[in-house]
Short mmCIF file of N, CA, C and O in Angstrom, two decimals:
data_model
loop_
_atom_site.label_atom_id
_atom_site.label_comp_id
_atom_site.label_asym_id
_atom_site.label_seq_id
_atom_site.Cartn_x
_atom_site.Cartn_y
_atom_site.Cartn_z
N ARG A 667 2.69 -10.14 -7.19
CA ARG A 667 1.35 -10.64 -7.44
C ARG A 667 0.92 -10.25 -8.83
O ARG A 667 1.01 -9.09 -9.20
N SER A 668 0.41 -11.16 -9.59
CA SER A 668 0.08 -10.90 -10.99
C SER A 668 -1.08 -9.92 -11.14
O SER A 668 -1.13 -9.16 -12.08
N ALA A 669 -2.02 -9.90 -10.19
CA ALA A 669 -3.16 -8.98 -10.29
C ALA A 669 -2.69 -7.54 -10.29
O ALA A 669 -3.27 -6.68 -10.94
N THR A 670 -1.62 -7.24 -9.57
CA THR A 670 -1.10 -5.89 -9.50
C THR A 670 -0.60 -5.44 -10.86
O THR A 670 -0.76 -4.29 -11.23
N HIS A 671 -0.02 -6.34 -11.63
CA HIS A 671 0.51 -5.97 -12.94
C HIS A 671 -0.60 -5.61 -13.93
O HIS A 671 -0.38 -4.87 -14.86
N ARG A 672 -1.79 -6.15 -13.73
CA ARG A 672 -2.91 -5.89 -14.62
C ARG A 672 -3.84 -4.82 -14.06
O ARG A 672 -4.89 -4.58 -14.60
N SER A 673 -3.46 -4.22 -12.96
CA SER A 673 -4.36 -3.27 -12.31
C SER A 673 -4.08 -1.83 -12.75
O SER A 673 -3.06 -1.53 -13.36
N MET A 674 -5.04 -0.99 -12.43
CA MET A 674 -4.93 0.44 -12.67
C MET A 674 -5.59 1.12 -11.48
O MET A 674 -6.18 0.46 -10.64
N THR A 675 -5.48 2.42 -11.43
CA THR A 675 -6.13 3.10 -10.32
C THR A 675 -7.58 3.39 -10.67
O THR A 675 -7.94 3.55 -11.84
N LEU A 676 -8.40 3.48 -9.66
CA LEU A 676 -9.82 3.77 -9.82
C LEU A 676 -10.01 5.10 -10.56
O LEU A 676 -10.96 5.26 -11.32
N SER A 677 -9.10 6.03 -10.37
CA SER A 677 -9.22 7.34 -11.02
C SER A 677 -9.10 7.27 -12.54
O SER A 677 -9.48 8.20 -13.24
N LYS A 678 -8.59 6.14 -13.08
CA LYS A 678 -8.43 5.97 -14.53
C LYS A 678 -9.70 5.47 -15.21
O LYS A 678 -9.82 5.54 -16.43
N LEU A 679 -10.65 4.94 -14.41
CA LEU A 679 -11.88 4.44 -15.00
C LEU A 679 -12.78 5.59 -15.43
O LEU A 679 -12.81 6.64 -14.79
N LYS A 680 -13.53 5.37 -16.49
CA LYS A 680 -14.47 6.36 -17.01
C LYS A 680 -15.87 6.02 -16.50
O LYS A 680 -16.12 4.89 -16.10
N PRO A 681 -16.79 7.00 -16.52
CA PRO A 681 -18.16 6.71 -16.09
C PRO A 681 -18.73 5.50 -16.81
O PRO A 681 -18.58 5.35 -18.02
N GLY A 682 -19.35 4.61 -16.04
CA GLY A 682 -19.92 3.38 -16.57
C GLY A 682 -18.99 2.19 -16.50
O GLY A 682 -19.43 1.05 -16.58
N GLU A 683 -17.69 2.43 -16.34
CA GLU A 683 -16.73 1.32 -16.26
C GLU A 683 -16.68 0.77 -14.84
O GLU A 683 -16.89 1.49 -13.86
N ARG A 684 -16.39 -0.54 -14.77
CA ARG A 684 -16.35 -1.23 -13.49
C ARG A 684 -14.96 -1.79 -13.23
O ARG A 684 -14.22 -2.09 -14.16
N GLY A 685 -14.66 -1.95 -11.96
CA GLY A 685 -13.39 -2.56 -11.57
C GLY A 685 -13.54 -3.30 -10.26
O GLY A 685 -14.37 -2.96 -9.43
N ARG A 686 -12.73 -4.35 -10.10
CA ARG A 686 -12.69 -5.11 -8.85
C ARG A 686 -11.48 -4.63 -8.07
O ARG A 686 -10.36 -4.61 -8.58
N ILE A 687 -11.70 -4.23 -6.83
CA ILE A 687 -10.62 -3.69 -6.01
C ILE A 687 -9.59 -4.78 -5.73
O ILE A 687 -9.94 -5.88 -5.31
N VAL A 688 -8.32 -4.45 -6.00
CA VAL A 688 -7.24 -5.39 -5.71
C VAL A 688 -6.31 -4.87 -4.61
O VAL A 688 -5.51 -5.62 -4.08
N GLY A 689 -6.45 -3.60 -4.24
CA GLY A 689 -5.62 -3.08 -3.17
C GLY A 689 -5.80 -1.59 -2.96
O GLY A 689 -6.35 -0.89 -3.81
N ILE A 690 -5.35 -1.14 -1.79
CA ILE A 690 -5.37 0.28 -1.43
C ILE A 690 -3.92 0.67 -1.16
O ILE A 690 -3.27 0.05 -0.33
N ILE A 691 -3.43 1.68 -1.88
CA ILE A 691 -2.04 2.07 -1.68
C ILE A 691 -1.88 3.29 -0.77
O ILE A 691 -0.77 3.67 -0.45
N ALA A 692 -3.01 3.87 -0.34
CA ALA A 692 -2.96 5.00 0.60
C ALA A 692 -2.44 4.52 1.94
O ALA A 692 -2.51 3.33 2.26
N LYS A 693 -1.94 5.45 2.72
CA LYS A 693 -1.41 5.15 4.05
C LYS A 693 -2.20 5.91 5.12
O LYS A 693 -2.88 6.88 4.83
N GLY A 694 -2.09 5.47 6.36
CA GLY A 694 -2.62 6.19 7.51
C GLY A 694 -4.12 6.41 7.49
O GLY A 694 -4.88 5.53 7.07
N PRO A 695 -4.55 7.62 7.93
CA PRO A 695 -5.99 7.90 8.05
C PRO A 695 -6.75 7.79 6.72
O PRO A 695 -7.90 7.36 6.71
N THR A 696 -6.11 8.15 5.62
CA THR A 696 -6.79 8.06 4.32
C THR A 696 -7.08 6.60 3.99
O THR A 696 -8.18 6.26 3.57
N ARG A 697 -6.11 5.74 4.22
CA ARG A 697 -6.31 4.30 3.98
C ARG A 697 -7.46 3.77 4.84
O ARG A 697 -8.34 3.07 4.36
N GLN A 698 -7.46 4.15 6.10
CA GLN A 698 -8.49 3.66 7.02
C GLN A 698 -9.87 4.16 6.60
O GLN A 698 -10.85 3.40 6.63
N ARG A 699 -9.97 5.42 6.17
CA ARG A 699 -11.25 5.97 5.73
C ARG A 699 -11.78 5.21 4.52
O ARG A 699 -12.96 4.87 4.44
N LEU A 700 -10.89 4.92 3.56
CA LEU A 700 -11.30 4.18 2.37
C LEU A 700 -11.80 2.78 2.74
O LEU A 700 -12.83 2.32 2.24
N LEU A 701 -11.07 2.11 3.60
CA LEU A 701 -11.47 0.77 4.05
C LEU A 701 -12.81 0.83 4.79
O LEU A 701 -13.69 0.00 4.59
N ASP A 702 -12.97 1.86 5.64
CA ASP A 702 -14.20 2.01 6.43
C ASP A 702 -15.42 2.26 5.56
O ASP A 702 -16.54 1.95 5.96
N THR A 703 -15.23 2.84 4.37
CA THR A 703 -16.36 3.11 3.49
C THR A 703 -16.72 1.90 2.63
O THR A 703 -17.63 1.98 1.81
N GLY A 704 -16.02 0.78 2.82
CA GLY A 704 -16.36 -0.44 2.11
C GLY A 704 -15.49 -0.74 0.89
O GLY A 704 -15.78 -1.66 0.14
N LEU A 705 -14.44 0.05 0.69
CA LEU A 705 -13.54 -0.19 -0.44
C LEU A 705 -12.53 -1.27 0.00
O LEU A 705 -11.44 -0.97 0.46
N LEU A 706 -12.96 -2.51 -0.17
CA LEU A 706 -12.19 -3.66 0.29
C LEU A 706 -11.82 -4.54 -0.89
O LEU A 706 -12.48 -4.51 -1.93
N PRO A 707 -10.77 -5.34 -0.76
CA PRO A 707 -10.38 -6.26 -1.84
C PRO A 707 -11.55 -7.12 -2.30
O PRO A 707 -12.37 -7.56 -1.49
N ASP A 708 -11.63 -7.30 -3.62
CA ASP A 708 -12.64 -8.11 -4.30
C ASP A 708 -14.01 -7.46 -4.43
O ASP A 708 -14.91 -8.03 -5.02
N VAL A 709 -14.19 -6.25 -3.88
CA VAL A 709 -15.45 -5.52 -4.07
C VAL A 709 -15.44 -4.91 -5.47
O VAL A 709 -14.43 -4.34 -5.90
N VAL A 710 -16.56 -5.05 -6.19
CA VAL A 710 -16.67 -4.47 -7.52
C VAL A 710 -17.30 -3.09 -7.40
O VAL A 710 -18.33 -2.93 -6.73
N VAL A 711 -16.65 -2.10 -8.00
CA VAL A 711 -17.15 -0.73 -7.97
C VAL A 711 -17.37 -0.27 -9.41
O VAL A 711 -16.75 -0.78 -10.34
N GLN A 712 -18.27 0.68 -9.57
CA GLN A 712 -18.52 1.26 -10.88
C GLN A 712 -18.46 2.77 -10.75
O GLN A 712 -18.99 3.35 -9.80
N VAL A 713 -17.79 3.41 -11.70
CA VAL A 713 -17.76 4.87 -11.72
C VAL A 713 -19.12 5.35 -12.20
O VAL A 713 -19.55 5.01 -13.31
N ALA A 714 -19.83 6.08 -11.36
CA ALA A 714 -21.17 6.57 -11.70
C ALA A 714 -21.07 7.85 -12.52
O ALA A 714 -21.71 8.01 -13.54
N ARG A 715 -20.25 8.79 -12.04
CA ARG A 715 -20.05 10.04 -12.78
C ARG A 715 -18.85 10.77 -12.22
O ARG A 715 -18.37 10.49 -11.13
N LEU A 716 -18.39 11.71 -13.02
CA LEU A 716 -17.29 12.58 -12.61
C LEU A 716 -17.82 14.01 -12.58
O LEU A 716 -18.61 14.39 -13.44
N ALA A 717 -17.35 14.79 -11.63
CA ALA A 717 -17.66 16.22 -11.64
C ALA A 717 -16.99 16.83 -12.87
O ALA A 717 -16.00 16.27 -13.37
N PRO A 718 -17.50 17.95 -13.38
CA PRO A 718 -16.89 18.57 -14.57
C PRO A 718 -15.38 18.79 -14.44
O PRO A 718 -14.65 18.67 -15.41
N THR A 719 -14.92 19.06 -13.24
CA THR A 719 -13.49 19.27 -13.02
C THR A 719 -12.74 17.96 -12.78
O THR A 719 -11.53 17.95 -12.63
N GLY A 720 -13.50 16.83 -12.70
CA GLY A 720 -12.89 15.54 -12.42
C GLY A 720 -12.78 15.23 -10.94
O GLY A 720 -12.32 14.17 -10.55
N ASP A 721 -13.23 16.15 -10.11
CA ASP A 721 -13.14 15.98 -8.66
C ASP A 721 -14.42 16.49 -8.03
O ASP A 721 -14.71 17.69 -8.19
N PRO A 722 -15.26 15.72 -7.39
CA PRO A 722 -15.03 14.34 -6.97
C PRO A 722 -15.40 13.31 -8.05
O PRO A 722 -15.99 13.65 -9.07
N VAL A 723 -15.06 12.07 -7.73
CA VAL A 723 -15.42 10.91 -8.53
C VAL A 723 -16.53 10.21 -7.76
O VAL A 723 -16.35 9.87 -6.59
N TRP A 724 -17.69 10.05 -8.39
CA TRP A 724 -18.81 9.34 -7.75
C TRP A 724 -18.77 7.89 -8.18
O TRP A 724 -18.73 7.59 -9.37
N ILE A 725 -18.75 6.98 -7.19
CA ILE A 725 -18.74 5.55 -7.50
C ILE A 725 -19.93 4.86 -6.86
O ILE A 725 -20.49 5.36 -5.88
N SER A 726 -20.31 3.74 -7.43
CA SER A 726 -21.37 2.89 -6.87
C SER A 726 -20.74 1.61 -6.39
O SER A 726 -19.90 1.02 -7.08
N LEU A 727 -21.12 1.19 -5.19
CA LEU A 727 -20.70 -0.11 -4.67
C LEU A 727 -21.76 -0.62 -3.73
O LEU A 727 -22.30 0.15 -2.94
N ASP A 728 -22.06 -1.89 -3.85
CA ASP A 728 -23.05 -2.54 -2.98
C ASP A 728 -24.34 -1.73 -2.86
O ASP A 728 -24.90 -1.59 -1.78
N GLY A 729 -24.80 -1.15 -3.96
CA GLY A 729 -26.08 -0.45 -3.97
C GLY A 729 -26.05 0.97 -3.42
O GLY A 729 -27.09 1.60 -3.32
N SER A 730 -24.90 1.48 -3.05
CA SER A 730 -24.83 2.85 -2.56
C SER A 730 -23.85 3.66 -3.38
O SER A 730 -23.04 3.10 -4.12
N ARG A 731 -23.92 4.97 -3.25
CA ARG A 731 -23.01 5.87 -3.96
C ARG A 731 -22.06 6.52 -2.97
O ARG A 731 -22.43 6.81 -1.84
N LEU A 732 -20.87 6.76 -3.45
CA LEU A 732 -19.82 7.33 -2.61
C LEU A 732 -19.04 8.33 -3.44
O LEU A 732 -18.74 8.06 -4.61
N ALA A 733 -18.75 9.48 -2.87
CA ALA A 733 -17.93 10.48 -3.55
C ALA A 733 -16.51 10.40 -3.00
O ALA A 733 -16.31 10.41 -1.79
N LEU A 734 -15.55 10.29 -3.91
CA LEU A 734 -14.14 10.26 -3.53
C LEU A 734 -13.42 11.43 -4.17
O LEU A 734 -13.72 11.81 -5.30
N ARG A 735 -12.45 11.96 -3.46
CA ARG A 735 -11.56 12.93 -4.10
C ARG A 735 -10.77 12.19 -5.16
O ARG A 735 -10.52 10.99 -5.05
N LYS A 736 -10.36 12.91 -6.18
CA LYS A 736 -9.58 12.27 -7.25
C LYS A 736 -8.30 11.65 -6.67
O LYS A 736 -7.88 10.58 -7.07
N SER A 737 -7.69 12.32 -5.69
CA SER A 737 -6.47 11.79 -5.08
C SER A 737 -6.74 10.49 -4.32
O SER A 737 -5.90 9.59 -4.30
N GLU A 738 -7.94 10.37 -3.72
CA GLU A 738 -8.30 9.12 -3.04
C GLU A 738 -8.53 8.02 -4.06
O GLU A 738 -8.07 6.89 -3.88
N ALA A 739 -9.24 8.35 -5.14
CA ALA A 739 -9.50 7.36 -6.19
C ALA A 739 -8.18 6.87 -6.80
O ALA A 739 -8.08 5.72 -7.22
N ALA A 740 -7.18 7.74 -6.83
CA ALA A 740 -5.87 7.36 -7.38
C ALA A 740 -5.12 6.40 -6.47
O ALA A 740 -4.12 5.81 -6.89
N SER A 741 -5.59 6.22 -5.24
CA SER A 741 -4.90 5.29 -4.33
C SER A 741 -5.63 3.96 -4.21
O SER A 741 -5.24 3.13 -3.40
N VAL A 742 -6.66 3.76 -5.02
CA VAL A 742 -7.40 2.49 -5.03
C VAL A 742 -7.03 1.75 -6.31
O VAL A 742 -7.28 2.24 -7.40
N LEU A 743 -6.43 0.57 -6.17
CA LEU A 743 -6.07 -0.24 -7.33
C LEU A 743 -7.20 -1.17 -7.70
O LEU A 743 -7.77 -1.83 -6.83
N VAL A 744 -7.55 -1.19 -8.99
CA VAL A 744 -8.62 -2.05 -9.47
C VAL A 744 -8.18 -2.83 -10.69
O VAL A 744 -7.30 -2.41 -11.43
N ALA A 745 -8.81 -3.98 -10.88
CA ALA A 745 -8.67 -4.75 -12.12
C ALA A 745 -9.96 -4.54 -12.87
O ALA A 745 -11.05 -4.77 -12.33
N GLN A 746 -9.88 -4.05 -14.08
CA GLN A 746 -11.08 -3.74 -14.84
C GLN A 746 -11.86 -5.01 -15.14
O GLN A 746 -11.29 -6.04 -15.47
N THR A 747 -13.20 -4.93 -14.98
CA THR A 747 -14.06 -6.10 -15.19
C THR A 747 -14.94 -5.86 -16.42
O THR A 747 -15.09 -4.77 -16.88
#
């Protein structure tokens, strides 16, 4: 799929940058938790802020904020918008 070749992980985005979710590469319960929180294909997310240590990553989607571990953000593939 061509979108995968142009994608990066959510953890690579800087505060203020946006991306459209193209896939979740996590497996098992982590994958399900990410999907359950609304991280679905074609949803646009924006990195709101990073903790000083880089963990957690705060993102905005559909008007709400969500904190992800850096490892979780690294399993979300996005195409930068």
